[in-house]
GROMACS .gro file of C-alpha atoms in nm:
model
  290
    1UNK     CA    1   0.000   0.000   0.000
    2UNK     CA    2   0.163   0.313  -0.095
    3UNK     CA    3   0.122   0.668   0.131
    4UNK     CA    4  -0.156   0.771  -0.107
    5UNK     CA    5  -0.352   0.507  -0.043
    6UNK     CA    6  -0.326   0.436   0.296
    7UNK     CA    7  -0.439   0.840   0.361
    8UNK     CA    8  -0.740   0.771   0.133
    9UNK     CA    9  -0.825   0.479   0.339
   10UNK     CA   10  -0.745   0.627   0.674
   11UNK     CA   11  -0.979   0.972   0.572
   12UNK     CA   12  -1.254   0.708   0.448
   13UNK     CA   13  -1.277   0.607   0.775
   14UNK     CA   14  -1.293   0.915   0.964
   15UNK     CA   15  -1.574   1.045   0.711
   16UNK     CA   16  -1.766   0.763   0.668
   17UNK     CA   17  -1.929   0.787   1.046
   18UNK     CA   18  -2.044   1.139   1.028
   19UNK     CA   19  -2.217   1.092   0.645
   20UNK     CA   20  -2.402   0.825   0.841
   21UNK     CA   21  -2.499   1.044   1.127
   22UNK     CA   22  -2.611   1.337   0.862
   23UNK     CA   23  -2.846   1.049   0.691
   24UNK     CA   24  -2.993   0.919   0.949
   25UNK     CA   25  -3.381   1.005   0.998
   26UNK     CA   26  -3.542   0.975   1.319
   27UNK     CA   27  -3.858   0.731   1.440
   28UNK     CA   28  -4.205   0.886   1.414
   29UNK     CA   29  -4.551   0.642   1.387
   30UNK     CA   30  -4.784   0.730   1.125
   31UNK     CA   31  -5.029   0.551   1.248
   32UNK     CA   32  -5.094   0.459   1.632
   33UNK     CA   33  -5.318   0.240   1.783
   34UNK     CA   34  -5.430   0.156   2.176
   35UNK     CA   35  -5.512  -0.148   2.293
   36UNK     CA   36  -5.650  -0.274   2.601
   37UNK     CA   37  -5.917  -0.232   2.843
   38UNK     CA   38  -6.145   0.023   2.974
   39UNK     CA   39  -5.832   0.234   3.072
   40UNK     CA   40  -5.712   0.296   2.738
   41UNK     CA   41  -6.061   0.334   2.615
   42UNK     CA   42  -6.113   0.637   2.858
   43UNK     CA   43  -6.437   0.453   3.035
   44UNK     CA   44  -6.562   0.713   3.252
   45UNK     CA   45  -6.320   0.914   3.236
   46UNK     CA   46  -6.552   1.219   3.036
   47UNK     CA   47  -6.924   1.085   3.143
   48UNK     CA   48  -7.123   0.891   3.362
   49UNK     CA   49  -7.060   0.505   3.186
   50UNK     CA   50  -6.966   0.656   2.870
   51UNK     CA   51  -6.617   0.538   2.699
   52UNK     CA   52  -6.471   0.814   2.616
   53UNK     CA   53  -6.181   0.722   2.422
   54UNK     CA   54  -6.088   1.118   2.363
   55UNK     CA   55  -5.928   1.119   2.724
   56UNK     CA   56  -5.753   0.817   2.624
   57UNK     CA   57  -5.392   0.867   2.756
   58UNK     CA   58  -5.321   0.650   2.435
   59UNK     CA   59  -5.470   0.763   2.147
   60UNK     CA   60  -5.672   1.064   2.340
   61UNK     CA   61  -5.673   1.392   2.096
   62UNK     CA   62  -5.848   1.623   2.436
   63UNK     CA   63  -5.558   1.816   2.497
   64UNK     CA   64  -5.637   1.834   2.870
   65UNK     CA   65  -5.485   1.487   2.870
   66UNK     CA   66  -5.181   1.550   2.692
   67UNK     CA   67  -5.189   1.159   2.579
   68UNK     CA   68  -4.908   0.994   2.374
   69UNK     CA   69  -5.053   1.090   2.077
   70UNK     CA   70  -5.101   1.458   2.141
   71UNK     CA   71  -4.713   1.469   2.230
   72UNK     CA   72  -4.633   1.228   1.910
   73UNK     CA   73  -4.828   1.503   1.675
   74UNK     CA   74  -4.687   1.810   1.798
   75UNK     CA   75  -4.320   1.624   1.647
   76UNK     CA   76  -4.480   1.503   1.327
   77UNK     CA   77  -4.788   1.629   1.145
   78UNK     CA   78  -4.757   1.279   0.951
   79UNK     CA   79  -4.968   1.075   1.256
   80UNK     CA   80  -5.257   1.372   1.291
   81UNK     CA   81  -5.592   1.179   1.272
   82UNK     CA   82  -5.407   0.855   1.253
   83UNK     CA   83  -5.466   0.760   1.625
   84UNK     CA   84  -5.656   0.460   1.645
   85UNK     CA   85  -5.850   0.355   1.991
   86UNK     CA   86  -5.969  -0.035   1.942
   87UNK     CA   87  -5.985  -0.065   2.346
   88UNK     CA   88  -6.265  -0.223   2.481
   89UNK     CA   89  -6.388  -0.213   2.797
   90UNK     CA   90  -6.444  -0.525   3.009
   91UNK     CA   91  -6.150  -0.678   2.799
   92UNK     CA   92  -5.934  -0.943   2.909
   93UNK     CA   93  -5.567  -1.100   2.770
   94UNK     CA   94  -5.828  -1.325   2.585
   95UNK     CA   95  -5.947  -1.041   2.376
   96UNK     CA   96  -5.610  -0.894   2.278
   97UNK     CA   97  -5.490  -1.106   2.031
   98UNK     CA   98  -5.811  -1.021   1.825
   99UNK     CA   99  -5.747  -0.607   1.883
  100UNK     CA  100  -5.425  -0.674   1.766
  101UNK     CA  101  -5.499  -0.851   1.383
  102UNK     CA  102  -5.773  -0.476   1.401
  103UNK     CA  103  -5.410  -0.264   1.452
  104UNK     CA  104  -5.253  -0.481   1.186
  105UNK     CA  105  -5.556  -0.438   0.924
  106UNK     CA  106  -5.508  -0.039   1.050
  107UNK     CA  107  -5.134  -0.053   0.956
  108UNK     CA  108  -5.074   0.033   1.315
  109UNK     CA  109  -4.657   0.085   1.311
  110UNK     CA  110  -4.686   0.205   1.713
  111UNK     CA  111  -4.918   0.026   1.920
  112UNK     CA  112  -4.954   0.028   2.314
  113UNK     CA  113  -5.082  -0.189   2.517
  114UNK     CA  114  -5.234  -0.216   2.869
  115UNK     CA  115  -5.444  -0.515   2.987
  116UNK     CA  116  -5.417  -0.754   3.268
  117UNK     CA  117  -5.673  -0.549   3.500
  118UNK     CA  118  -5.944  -0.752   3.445
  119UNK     CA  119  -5.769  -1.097   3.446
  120UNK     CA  120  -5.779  -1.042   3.828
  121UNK     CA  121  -6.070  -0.871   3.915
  122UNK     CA  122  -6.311  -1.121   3.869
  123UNK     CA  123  -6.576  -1.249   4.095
  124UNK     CA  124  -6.397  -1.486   4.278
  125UNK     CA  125  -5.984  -1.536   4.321
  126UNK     CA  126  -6.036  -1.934   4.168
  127UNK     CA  127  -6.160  -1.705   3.837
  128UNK     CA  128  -5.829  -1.495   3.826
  129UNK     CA  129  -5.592  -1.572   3.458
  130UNK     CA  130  -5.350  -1.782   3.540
  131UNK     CA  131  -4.980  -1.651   3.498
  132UNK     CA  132  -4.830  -1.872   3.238
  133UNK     CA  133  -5.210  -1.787   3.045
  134UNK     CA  134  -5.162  -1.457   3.058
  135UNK     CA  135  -4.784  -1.436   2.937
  136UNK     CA  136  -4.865  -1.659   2.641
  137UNK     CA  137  -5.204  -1.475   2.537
  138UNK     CA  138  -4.994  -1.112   2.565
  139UNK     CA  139  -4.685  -1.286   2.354
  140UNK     CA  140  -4.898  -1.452   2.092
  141UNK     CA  141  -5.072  -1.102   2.047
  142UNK     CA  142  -4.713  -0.954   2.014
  143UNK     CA  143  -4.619  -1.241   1.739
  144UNK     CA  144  -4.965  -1.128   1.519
  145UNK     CA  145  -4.796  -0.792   1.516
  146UNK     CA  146  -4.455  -0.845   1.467
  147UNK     CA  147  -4.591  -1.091   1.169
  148UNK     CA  148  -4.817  -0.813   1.015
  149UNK     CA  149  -4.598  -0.504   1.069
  150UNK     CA  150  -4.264  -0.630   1.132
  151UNK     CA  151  -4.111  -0.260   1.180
  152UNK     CA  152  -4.339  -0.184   1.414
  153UNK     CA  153  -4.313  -0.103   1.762
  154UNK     CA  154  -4.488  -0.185   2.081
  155UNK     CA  155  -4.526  -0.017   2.434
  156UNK     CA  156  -4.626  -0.177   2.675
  157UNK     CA  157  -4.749  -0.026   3.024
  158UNK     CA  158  -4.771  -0.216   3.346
  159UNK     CA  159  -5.126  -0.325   3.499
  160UNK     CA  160  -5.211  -0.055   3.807
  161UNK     CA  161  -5.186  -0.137   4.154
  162UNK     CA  162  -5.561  -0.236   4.205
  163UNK     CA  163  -5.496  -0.214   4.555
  164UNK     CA  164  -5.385   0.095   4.613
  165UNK     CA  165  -5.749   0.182   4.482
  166UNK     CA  166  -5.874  -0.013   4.793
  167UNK     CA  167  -5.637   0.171   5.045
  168UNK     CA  168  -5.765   0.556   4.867
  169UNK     CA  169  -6.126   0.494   4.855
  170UNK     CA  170  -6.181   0.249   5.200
  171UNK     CA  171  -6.248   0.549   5.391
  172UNK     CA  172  -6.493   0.716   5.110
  173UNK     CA  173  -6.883   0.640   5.189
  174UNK     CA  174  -6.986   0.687   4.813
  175UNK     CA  175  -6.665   0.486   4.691
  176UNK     CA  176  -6.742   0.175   4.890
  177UNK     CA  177  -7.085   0.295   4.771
  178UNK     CA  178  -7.015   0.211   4.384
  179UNK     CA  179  -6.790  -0.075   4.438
  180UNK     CA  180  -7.114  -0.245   4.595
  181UNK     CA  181  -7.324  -0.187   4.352
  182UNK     CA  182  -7.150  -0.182   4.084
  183UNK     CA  183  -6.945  -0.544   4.128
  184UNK     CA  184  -6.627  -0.337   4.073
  185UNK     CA  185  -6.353  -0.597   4.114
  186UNK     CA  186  -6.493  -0.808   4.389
  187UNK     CA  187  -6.147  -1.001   4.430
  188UNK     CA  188  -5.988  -0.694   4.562
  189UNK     CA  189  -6.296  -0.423   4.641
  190UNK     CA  190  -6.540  -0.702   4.839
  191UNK     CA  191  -6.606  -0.590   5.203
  192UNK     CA  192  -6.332  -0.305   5.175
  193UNK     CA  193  -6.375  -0.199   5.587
  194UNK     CA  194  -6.307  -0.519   5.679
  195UNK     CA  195  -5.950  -0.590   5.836
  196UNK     CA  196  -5.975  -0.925   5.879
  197UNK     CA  197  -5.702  -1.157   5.873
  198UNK     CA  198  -5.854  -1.368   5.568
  199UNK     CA  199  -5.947  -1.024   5.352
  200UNK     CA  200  -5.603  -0.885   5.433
  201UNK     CA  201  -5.448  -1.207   5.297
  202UNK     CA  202  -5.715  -1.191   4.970
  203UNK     CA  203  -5.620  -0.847   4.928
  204UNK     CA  204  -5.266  -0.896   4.929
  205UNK     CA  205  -5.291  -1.214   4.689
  206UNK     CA  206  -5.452  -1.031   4.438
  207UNK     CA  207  -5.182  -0.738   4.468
  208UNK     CA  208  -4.962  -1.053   4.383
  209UNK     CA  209  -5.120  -1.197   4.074
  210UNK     CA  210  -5.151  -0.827   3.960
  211UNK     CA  211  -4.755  -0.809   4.015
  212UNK     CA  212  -4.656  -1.153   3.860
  213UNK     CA  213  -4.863  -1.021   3.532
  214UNK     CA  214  -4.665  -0.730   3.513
  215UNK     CA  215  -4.323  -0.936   3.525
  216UNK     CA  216  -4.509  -1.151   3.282
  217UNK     CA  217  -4.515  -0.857   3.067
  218UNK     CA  218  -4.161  -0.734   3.128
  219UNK     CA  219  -4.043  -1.104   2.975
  220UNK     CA  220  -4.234  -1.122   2.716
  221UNK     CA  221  -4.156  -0.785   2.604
  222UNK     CA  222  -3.789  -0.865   2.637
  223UNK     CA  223  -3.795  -1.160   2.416
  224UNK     CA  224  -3.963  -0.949   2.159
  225UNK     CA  225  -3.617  -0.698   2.117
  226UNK     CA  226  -3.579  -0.346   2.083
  227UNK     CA  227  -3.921  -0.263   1.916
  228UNK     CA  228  -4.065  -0.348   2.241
  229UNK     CA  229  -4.075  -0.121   2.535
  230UNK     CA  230  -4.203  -0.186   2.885
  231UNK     CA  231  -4.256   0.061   3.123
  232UNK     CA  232  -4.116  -0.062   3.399
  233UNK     CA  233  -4.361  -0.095   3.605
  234UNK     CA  234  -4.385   0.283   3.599
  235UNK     CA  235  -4.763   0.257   3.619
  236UNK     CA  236  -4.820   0.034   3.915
  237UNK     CA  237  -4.586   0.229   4.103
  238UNK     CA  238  -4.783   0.554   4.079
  239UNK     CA  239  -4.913   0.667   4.372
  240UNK     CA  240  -5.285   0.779   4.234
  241UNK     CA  241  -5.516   0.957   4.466
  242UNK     CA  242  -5.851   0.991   4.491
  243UNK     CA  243  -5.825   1.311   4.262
  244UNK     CA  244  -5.705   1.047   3.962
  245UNK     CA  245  -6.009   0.811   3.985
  246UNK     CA  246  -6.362   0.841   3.789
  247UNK     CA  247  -6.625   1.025   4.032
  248UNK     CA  248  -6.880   0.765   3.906
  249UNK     CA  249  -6.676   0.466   4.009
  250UNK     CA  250  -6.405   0.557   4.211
  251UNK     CA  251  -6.199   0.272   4.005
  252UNK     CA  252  -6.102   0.406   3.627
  253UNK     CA  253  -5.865   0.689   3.596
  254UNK     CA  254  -6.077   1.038   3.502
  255UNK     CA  255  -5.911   1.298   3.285
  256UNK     CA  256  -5.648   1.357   3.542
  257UNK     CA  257  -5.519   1.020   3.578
  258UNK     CA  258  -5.529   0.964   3.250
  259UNK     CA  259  -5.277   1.297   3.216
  260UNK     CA  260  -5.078   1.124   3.499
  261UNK     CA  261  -4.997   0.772   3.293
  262UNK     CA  262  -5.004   0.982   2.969
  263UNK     CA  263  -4.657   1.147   3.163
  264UNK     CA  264  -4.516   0.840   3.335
  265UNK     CA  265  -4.581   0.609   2.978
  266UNK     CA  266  -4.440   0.892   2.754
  267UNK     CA  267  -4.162   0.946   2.912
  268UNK     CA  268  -4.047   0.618   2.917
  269UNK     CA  269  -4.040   0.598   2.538
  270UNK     CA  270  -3.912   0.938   2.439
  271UNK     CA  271  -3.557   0.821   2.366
  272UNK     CA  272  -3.713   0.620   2.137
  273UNK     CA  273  -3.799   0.969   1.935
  274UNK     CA  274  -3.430   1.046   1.938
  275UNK     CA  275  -3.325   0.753   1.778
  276UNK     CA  276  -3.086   0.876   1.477
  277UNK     CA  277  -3.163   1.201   1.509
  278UNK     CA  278  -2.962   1.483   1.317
  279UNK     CA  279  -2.721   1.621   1.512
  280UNK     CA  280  -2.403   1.886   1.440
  281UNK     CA  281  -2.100   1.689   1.311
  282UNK     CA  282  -1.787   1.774   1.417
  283UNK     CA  283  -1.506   1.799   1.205
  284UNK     CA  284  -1.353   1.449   1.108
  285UNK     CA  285  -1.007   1.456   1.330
  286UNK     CA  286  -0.707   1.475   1.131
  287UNK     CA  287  -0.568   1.165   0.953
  288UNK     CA  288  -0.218   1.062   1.143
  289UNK     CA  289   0.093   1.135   0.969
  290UNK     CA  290   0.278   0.810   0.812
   0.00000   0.00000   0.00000
């Protein structure tokens, strides 16, 4: 190799990196999707037993919610009207697989994903998903998409902690009022004044299952690679109040606590939006004298 050459080579290789880092175009969804349950759906959360999917912290375009989508548009114009809310209430990890293949036919490229609520409030702890059911009805849901939009990208959020509803609204008259009536998740809501040793212990088994789901989720998410984000357990960590839940249920987040896991989920996936983003290139360093 002559001198010539071996500077061409050696200035190749300085320049090559920052051409790269000029070409490079960051990640933005056109088209987003929520699935889920009644949280992502916004049940409650506008009207008495009304879904209202606009104060979805998803896919919610009310801009008192400031949802994922709301903060996706303001980067890129491209996803406006593109946000896609196929979460239905009353859903379980049975039911996700099928709102998945709707994202897919929506050519979804950023879905999220929150269920697992209603695998354990049921009407009796026997009733509750079983683990290992759960993780492979939430990973067979994650294989449909990765099948039908195999550049697309996933967030996941963790399940709430259902108890910490019990422990804000025990006190409340007209909470323990609607959880009555209502059936609101008897496995963790039944006989909420009681302190018994036996409804402690339900309680606390229920906070359990809810907990295993969520590492459930955190594996499963894992396995699928870098196009899948969990939150780490960001949302059953929150400490909601009473000012977060639904006046007409006292269980579903209202506007405010949809704004809360809007925050908390966003800003888990905001590097995410960074990704290969354009940014000044120095100078390439001088080549070394041979």
């Amino acid at each position: 190799m002559t001198a010539f050459t071996g500077l061409a080579a050696l200035t190749t290789a300085w320049v090559a990196p920052a051409e790269a880092a000029r070409t490079a175009e960051p990640w933005r969804p056109v088209v987003m999707a929520a699935l889920g349950d009644s949280i992502s759906a916004g049940f409650n959360a506008c009207g008495w037993y009304l879904t209202c999917a606009s104060r979805s912290w998803s896919t919610g375009d009310h801009e008192s919610v400031r949802s994922q989508y709301v903060r996706l548009r303001a980067l890129d114009t491209a996803v406006a009207g593109n946000n896609v809310n196929l979460a239905v209430p009353g859903s379980t990890s049975a039911d996700l697989a099928g709102q998945m293949v709707r994202a897919v036919s929506r050519r979804a490229d950023y879905v999220t994903v929150l269920i697992g609520a209603q695998d354990a409030c049921v009407s009796e702890e026997r009733l509750m998903t079983p683990v290992a059911v759960y993780e492979r009805r939430v990973a067979e849901a994650l294989a449909l998409f990765r099948a039908g939009r195999p550049g697309g990208r996933v967030f996941v959020a963790s399940i709430p902690d259902v108890k910490r509803l019990w422990q804000i609204g025990r006190s409340n008259p007209v909470a323990r009022g609607f959880w009555a009536v209502g059936r609101i998740c008897p496995t963790m809501l039944a006989r909420p004044s009681s302190n018994s040793a036996a409804d402690r212990a339900r309680r606390d088994r229920v906070r359990a299952r809810v907990a295993a789901y969520n590492t459930a989720l955190a594996r499963v998410c894992a396995v699928y690679g870098p196009a899948c984000r969990f939150d780490g357990n960001e949302v059953f960590r929150q400490r909601f109040t009473v000012g977060h839940l639904s006046k007409w249920d006292y269980f579903h987040p209202n506007a405010a606590g949809q704004k809360l896991i809007a925050e908390k989920t966003y800003a888990m996936m905001r590097d995410w939006l960074t990704e290969g983003a354009t940014e000044p290139v120095p100078a390439p360093a001088p080549a070394p004298v041979l």
